[in-house]
mmCIF file of C-alpha atoms in Angstrom:
data_model
loop_
_atom_site.group_PDB
_atom_site.id
_atom_site.type_symbol
_atom_site.label_atom_id
_atom_site.label_comp_id
_atom_site.label_asym_id
_atom_site.label_seq_id
_atom_site.Cartn_x
_atom_site.Cartn_y
_atom_site.Cartn_z
ATOM 1 C CA UNK A 34 104.332 114.443 83.139
ATOM 2 C CA UNK A 35 104.698 113.345 86.768
ATOM 3 C CA UNK A 36 105.655 116.750 88.080
ATOM 4 C CA UNK A 37 104.583 118.561 91.210
ATOM 5 C CA UNK A 38 105.871 122.127 91.282
ATOM 6 C CA UNK A 39 106.453 124.017 94.515
ATOM 7 C CA UNK A 40 107.302 127.681 94.988
ATOM 8 C CA UNK A 41 109.309 129.209 96.427
ATOM 9 C CA UNK A 42 112.268 126.820 96.768
ATOM 10 C CA UNK A 43 113.618 128.724 99.756
ATOM 11 C CA UNK A 44 111.899 131.055 102.212
ATOM 12 C CA UNK A 45 113.207 132.954 105.203
ATOM 13 C CA UNK A 46 110.585 134.614 107.346
ATOM 14 C CA UNK A 47 110.338 136.359 110.683
ATOM 15 C CA UNK A 48 108.042 135.186 113.412
ATOM 16 C CA UNK A 49 105.600 138.030 112.765
ATOM 17 C CA UNK A 50 105.441 137.570 108.990
ATOM 18 C CA UNK A 51 102.691 136.068 106.868
ATOM 19 C CA UNK A 52 103.748 134.049 103.857
ATOM 20 C CA UNK A 53 102.320 131.378 101.581
ATOM 21 C CA UNK A 54 103.733 128.248 99.988
ATOM 22 C CA UNK A 55 102.328 127.177 96.649
ATOM 23 C CA UNK A 56 101.988 123.809 94.955
ATOM 24 C CA UNK A 57 100.727 122.916 91.485
ATOM 25 C CA UNK A 58 100.143 119.672 89.621
ATOM 26 C CA UNK A 59 98.676 118.997 86.186
ATOM 27 C CA UNK A 60 98.363 115.222 86.376
ATOM 28 C CA UNK A 61 94.628 115.309 87.059
ATOM 29 C CA UNK A 62 95.216 114.004 90.573
ATOM 30 C CA UNK A 63 92.339 114.525 92.984
ATOM 31 C CA UNK A 64 94.277 114.055 96.231
ATOM 32 C CA UNK A 65 96.904 116.522 97.418
ATOM 33 C CA UNK A 66 98.989 116.556 100.552
ATOM 34 C CA UNK A 67 101.234 118.762 102.672
ATOM 35 C CA UNK A 68 104.114 117.141 104.535
ATOM 36 C CA UNK A 69 106.754 118.551 106.866
ATOM 37 C CA UNK A 70 110.225 117.021 106.906
ATOM 38 C CA UNK A 71 112.944 117.683 109.461
ATOM 39 C CA UNK A 72 116.558 116.820 108.771
ATOM 40 C CA UNK A 73 117.352 113.087 108.725
ATOM 41 C CA UNK A 74 113.700 112.160 109.335
ATOM 42 C CA UNK A 75 110.951 110.827 107.082
ATOM 43 C CA UNK A 76 108.174 113.195 105.970
ATOM 44 C CA UNK A 77 105.333 113.806 108.449
ATOM 45 C CA UNK A 78 101.822 114.209 107.091
ATOM 46 C CA UNK A 79 100.139 117.534 107.854
ATOM 47 C CA UNK A 80 97.038 117.812 105.642
ATOM 48 C CA UNK A 81 95.160 115.786 103.041
ATOM 49 C CA UNK A 82 92.815 117.233 100.446
ATOM 50 C CA UNK A 83 90.517 114.957 98.503
ATOM 51 C CA UNK A 84 88.472 116.460 95.671
ATOM 52 C CA UNK A 85 89.393 119.936 96.920
ATOM 53 C CA UNK A 86 87.993 119.257 100.361
ATOM 54 C CA UNK A 87 90.126 119.005 103.482
ATOM 55 C CA UNK A 88 89.777 115.416 104.628
ATOM 56 C CA UNK A 89 92.622 115.055 107.084
ATOM 57 C CA UNK A 90 94.285 117.505 109.481
ATOM 58 C CA UNK A 91 96.929 115.739 111.511
ATOM 59 C CA UNK A 92 96.532 117.995 114.563
ATOM 60 C CA UNK A 93 98.557 120.749 112.935
ATOM 61 C CA UNK A 94 98.752 124.097 114.797
ATOM 62 C CA UNK A 95 96.470 126.808 113.452
ATOM 63 C CA UNK A 96 99.454 128.943 112.420
ATOM 64 C CA UNK A 97 99.489 126.632 109.370
ATOM 65 C CA UNK A 98 96.403 127.127 107.188
ATOM 66 C CA UNK A 99 95.908 125.086 104.018
ATOM 67 C CA UNK A 100 93.835 126.085 101.031
ATOM 68 C CA UNK A 101 92.869 124.253 97.844
ATOM 69 C CA UNK A 102 91.569 126.827 95.325
ATOM 70 C CA UNK A 103 91.042 124.208 92.589
ATOM 71 C CA UNK A 104 91.998 120.668 91.673
ATOM 72 C CA UNK A 105 95.480 121.685 90.478
ATOM 73 C CA UNK A 106 96.555 124.083 93.224
ATOM 74 C CA UNK A 107 97.351 123.755 96.895
ATOM 75 C CA UNK A 108 98.519 126.537 99.167
ATOM 76 C CA UNK A 109 99.858 126.589 102.704
ATOM 77 C CA UNK A 110 99.449 129.919 104.489
ATOM 78 C CA UNK A 111 101.914 130.613 107.266
ATOM 79 C CA UNK A 112 101.448 133.071 110.118
ATOM 80 C CA UNK A 113 103.261 133.670 113.411
ATOM 81 C CA UNK A 114 105.567 130.710 112.977
ATOM 82 C CA UNK A 115 108.153 129.602 115.501
ATOM 83 C CA UNK A 116 111.832 128.775 114.855
ATOM 84 C CA UNK A 117 111.035 125.079 115.408
ATOM 85 C CA UNK A 118 108.775 125.248 112.342
ATOM 86 C CA UNK A 119 111.892 125.544 110.185
ATOM 87 C CA UNK A 120 111.863 122.489 107.913
ATOM 88 C CA UNK A 121 111.419 121.255 104.351
ATOM 89 C CA UNK A 122 107.741 121.511 103.386
ATOM 90 C CA UNK A 123 106.700 119.015 100.759
ATOM 91 C CA UNK A 124 103.624 118.880 98.597
ATOM 92 C CA UNK A 125 102.475 115.616 97.040
ATOM 93 C CA UNK A 126 99.628 114.427 94.872
ATOM 94 C CA UNK A 127 98.026 111.117 93.909
ATOM 95 C CA UNK A 128 95.063 109.909 91.863
ATOM 96 C CA UNK A 129 93.184 109.024 95.031
ATOM 97 C CA UNK A 130 93.930 108.811 98.730
ATOM 98 C CA UNK A 131 94.177 105.021 99.079
ATOM 99 C CA UNK A 132 96.993 102.714 98.121
ATOM 100 C CA UNK A 133 98.328 104.532 95.151
ATOM 101 C CA UNK A 134 101.477 106.239 93.967
ATOM 102 C CA UNK A 135 102.124 109.634 95.521
ATOM 103 C CA UNK A 136 104.375 112.069 93.678
ATOM 104 C CA UNK A 137 106.289 114.702 95.586
ATOM 105 C CA UNK A 138 107.463 118.170 94.713
ATOM 106 C CA UNK A 139 110.988 119.394 95.396
ATOM 107 C CA UNK A 140 109.893 121.135 98.573
ATOM 108 C CA UNK A 141 110.213 124.581 100.086
ATOM 109 C CA UNK A 142 113.077 124.995 102.530
ATOM 110 C CA UNK A 143 111.608 127.249 105.241
ATOM 111 C CA UNK A 144 113.708 129.043 107.819
ATOM 112 C CA UNK A 145 111.966 130.969 110.598
ATOM 113 C CA UNK A 146 114.129 133.615 112.264
ATOM 114 C CA UNK B 39 98.504 101.080 114.171
ATOM 115 C CA UNK B 40 101.041 100.289 111.494
ATOM 116 C CA UNK B 41 104.752 100.482 112.291
ATOM 117 C CA UNK B 42 107.563 100.185 109.743
ATOM 118 C CA UNK B 43 111.136 99.364 110.691
ATOM 119 C CA UNK B 44 113.955 99.912 108.192
ATOM 120 C CA UNK B 45 117.517 98.590 108.249
ATOM 121 C CA UNK B 46 120.308 99.464 107.996
ATOM 122 C CA UNK B 47 120.336 103.176 108.782
ATOM 123 C CA UNK B 48 123.538 103.605 106.759
ATOM 124 C CA UNK B 49 124.851 101.354 104.004
ATOM 125 C CA UNK B 50 128.189 101.815 102.281
ATOM 126 C CA UNK B 51 128.938 99.700 99.206
ATOM 127 C CA UNK B 52 131.611 99.665 96.526
ATOM 128 C CA UNK B 53 130.556 100.987 93.136
ATOM 129 C CA UNK B 54 129.353 98.103 91.031
ATOM 130 C CA UNK B 55 128.310 95.958 93.993
ATOM 131 C CA UNK B 56 124.732 95.285 95.071
ATOM 132 C CA UNK B 57 122.838 96.999 97.891
ATOM 133 C CA UNK B 58 119.931 95.592 99.889
ATOM 134 C CA UNK B 59 117.681 97.560 102.230
ATOM 135 C CA UNK B 60 115.124 95.749 104.372
ATOM 136 C CA UNK B 61 111.839 96.823 105.942
ATOM 137 C CA UNK B 62 109.365 95.067 108.191
ATOM 138 C CA UNK B 63 105.789 96.103 108.875
ATOM 139 C CA UNK B 64 103.345 95.193 111.592
ATOM 140 C CA UNK B 65 99.818 95.570 110.132
ATOM 141 C CA UNK B 66 98.765 92.613 107.982
ATOM 142 C CA UNK B 67 96.167 94.902 106.360
ATOM 143 C CA UNK B 68 98.929 96.863 104.609
ATOM 144 C CA UNK B 69 98.721 96.173 100.898
ATOM 145 C CA UNK B 70 100.834 98.797 99.129
ATOM 146 C CA UNK B 71 104.577 99.287 99.627
ATOM 147 C CA UNK B 72 106.403 102.119 97.834
ATOM 148 C CA UNK B 73 110.103 102.957 97.927
ATOM 149 C CA UNK B 74 111.315 106.546 97.681
ATOM 150 C CA UNK B 75 114.762 107.935 96.914
ATOM 151 C CA UNK B 76 115.607 111.342 98.304
ATOM 152 C CA UNK B 77 118.682 113.232 97.174
ATOM 153 C CA UNK B 78 120.068 116.083 99.218
ATOM 154 C CA UNK B 79 117.877 119.178 98.991
ATOM 155 C CA UNK B 80 115.198 117.456 96.915
ATOM 156 C CA UNK B 81 111.821 115.886 97.470
ATOM 157 C CA UNK B 82 111.304 112.115 97.672
ATOM 158 C CA UNK B 83 111.117 110.400 94.294
ATOM 159 C CA UNK B 84 109.060 107.233 93.869
ATOM 160 C CA UNK B 85 111.404 104.628 92.395
ATOM 161 C CA UNK B 86 109.456 101.396 92.668
ATOM 162 C CA UNK B 87 106.429 99.995 94.472
ATOM 163 C CA UNK B 88 104.769 96.646 95.054
ATOM 164 C CA UNK B 89 101.280 95.513 95.983
ATOM 165 C CA UNK B 90 100.435 92.668 98.290
ATOM 166 C CA UNK B 91 99.258 90.372 95.507
ATOM 167 C CA UNK B 92 102.753 90.344 93.971
ATOM 168 C CA UNK B 93 105.923 88.768 95.378
ATOM 169 C CA UNK B 94 108.538 90.544 93.290
ATOM 170 C CA UNK B 95 108.835 93.449 90.899
ATOM 171 C CA UNK B 96 111.822 94.554 88.863
ATOM 172 C CA UNK B 97 112.704 97.726 86.965
ATOM 173 C CA UNK B 98 116.145 97.635 85.346
ATOM 174 C CA UNK B 99 118.706 97.642 88.214
ATOM 175 C CA UNK B 100 116.091 97.977 90.943
ATOM 176 C CA UNK B 101 113.923 95.225 92.370
ATOM 177 C CA UNK B 102 111.580 94.886 95.317
ATOM 178 C CA UNK B 103 110.540 91.657 97.016
ATOM 179 C CA UNK B 104 107.634 91.140 99.397
ATOM 180 C CA UNK B 105 107.119 88.339 101.904
ATOM 181 C CA UNK B 106 103.573 88.759 103.239
ATOM 182 C CA UNK B 107 103.867 85.874 105.685
ATOM 183 C CA UNK B 108 106.947 87.328 107.352
ATOM 184 C CA UNK B 109 105.710 90.900 106.827
ATOM 185 C CA UNK B 110 108.887 92.152 105.265
ATOM 186 C CA UNK B 111 109.905 93.698 101.980
ATOM 187 C CA UNK B 112 113.286 94.583 100.543
ATOM 188 C CA UNK B 113 114.835 96.889 97.967
ATOM 189 C CA UNK B 114 117.625 95.468 95.831
ATOM 190 C CA UNK B 115 119.898 97.671 93.731
ATOM 191 C CA UNK B 116 122.373 95.905 91.466
ATOM 192 C CA UNK B 117 125.480 97.322 89.753
ATOM 193 C CA UNK B 118 125.412 100.386 91.960
ATOM 194 C CA UNK B 119 126.530 103.709 90.528
ATOM 195 C CA UNK B 120 127.557 107.021 92.163
ATOM 196 C CA UNK B 121 124.161 108.525 91.326
ATOM 197 C CA UNK B 122 122.507 105.888 93.523
ATOM 198 C CA UNK B 123 123.885 107.693 96.585
ATOM 199 C CA UNK B 124 120.879 109.084 98.454
ATOM 200 C CA UNK B 125 118.532 108.405 101.357
ATOM 201 C CA UNK B 126 116.024 105.640 100.644
ATOM 202 C CA UNK B 127 112.683 105.375 102.457
ATOM 203 C CA UNK B 128 110.331 102.429 102.497
ATOM 204 C CA UNK B 129 106.666 102.885 103.363
ATOM 205 C CA UNK B 130 103.523 100.856 103.926
ATOM 206 C CA UNK B 131 99.908 101.845 103.642
ATOM 207 C CA UNK B 132 97.231 99.969 105.598
ATOM 208 C CA UNK B 133 94.426 100.789 103.190
ATOM 209 C CA UNK B 134 93.866 104.443 103.985
ATOM 210 C CA UNK B 135 95.447 107.748 103.006
ATOM 211 C CA UNK B 136 98.342 107.336 105.375
ATOM 212 C CA UNK B 137 101.853 106.413 104.266
ATOM 213 C CA UNK B 138 103.710 104.901 107.221
ATOM 214 C CA UNK B 139 107.386 105.579 106.616
ATOM 215 C CA UNK B 140 110.515 103.756 107.630
ATOM 216 C CA UNK B 141 113.281 105.821 109.236
ATOM 217 C CA UNK B 142 115.382 105.880 106.066
ATOM 218 C CA UNK B 143 118.673 104.391 104.863
ATOM 219 C CA UNK B 144 121.563 106.540 103.764
ATOM 220 C CA UNK B 145 123.220 104.722 100.866
ATOM 221 C CA UNK B 146 126.821 105.656 100.134
ATOM 222 C CA UNK B 147 128.465 104.408 96.946
ATOM 223 C CA UNK B 148 132.250 104.313 97.259
ATOM 224 C CA UNK B 149 134.224 104.891 94.045
#
């Protein structure tokens, strides 16, 4: 099973709302990632978790707050977003952080109004 | 840092013909090169990858070649089918967590 599951698939939120994106994998992977993808562009790395610890934050604004409750789950908490934050948010996982296959979820299409 | 260039940006081929997408990278330390296929509204799907100690890898109709000296790698799809239509991304990883992505190629299969 090489599946990464993301919920919800679509999300519309106002600029004053608080919402969370969820990601789950049961492949025993110890590295998990959040990416942001704008239309017609490759994914951009936001955060990397390794063994449930945040190891990389690619200078992401604090209105995005990641959380890794356990080795299978990854959340992205959203607060006070801007319309330009509208994008496809992708979760991925891999066995480790270096030079190995990363498997992506289907993404959450986020629209900020 | 690493930079990956991908060409062409759009490729249109007749169904049944072959398609080739090319990428070049700049950092000789890069040693892992995955290819992803992304269909509209979906996440990227890993379709094939190659490591720097291998020159070629094949999986049914898909193959990847790597030329370490020239720092380029290519995706080859033979006997293309309508379901091959998608955006394809190459990537390189210079030994850390970071995937450095190409800009993507939109592959169109004409019936």
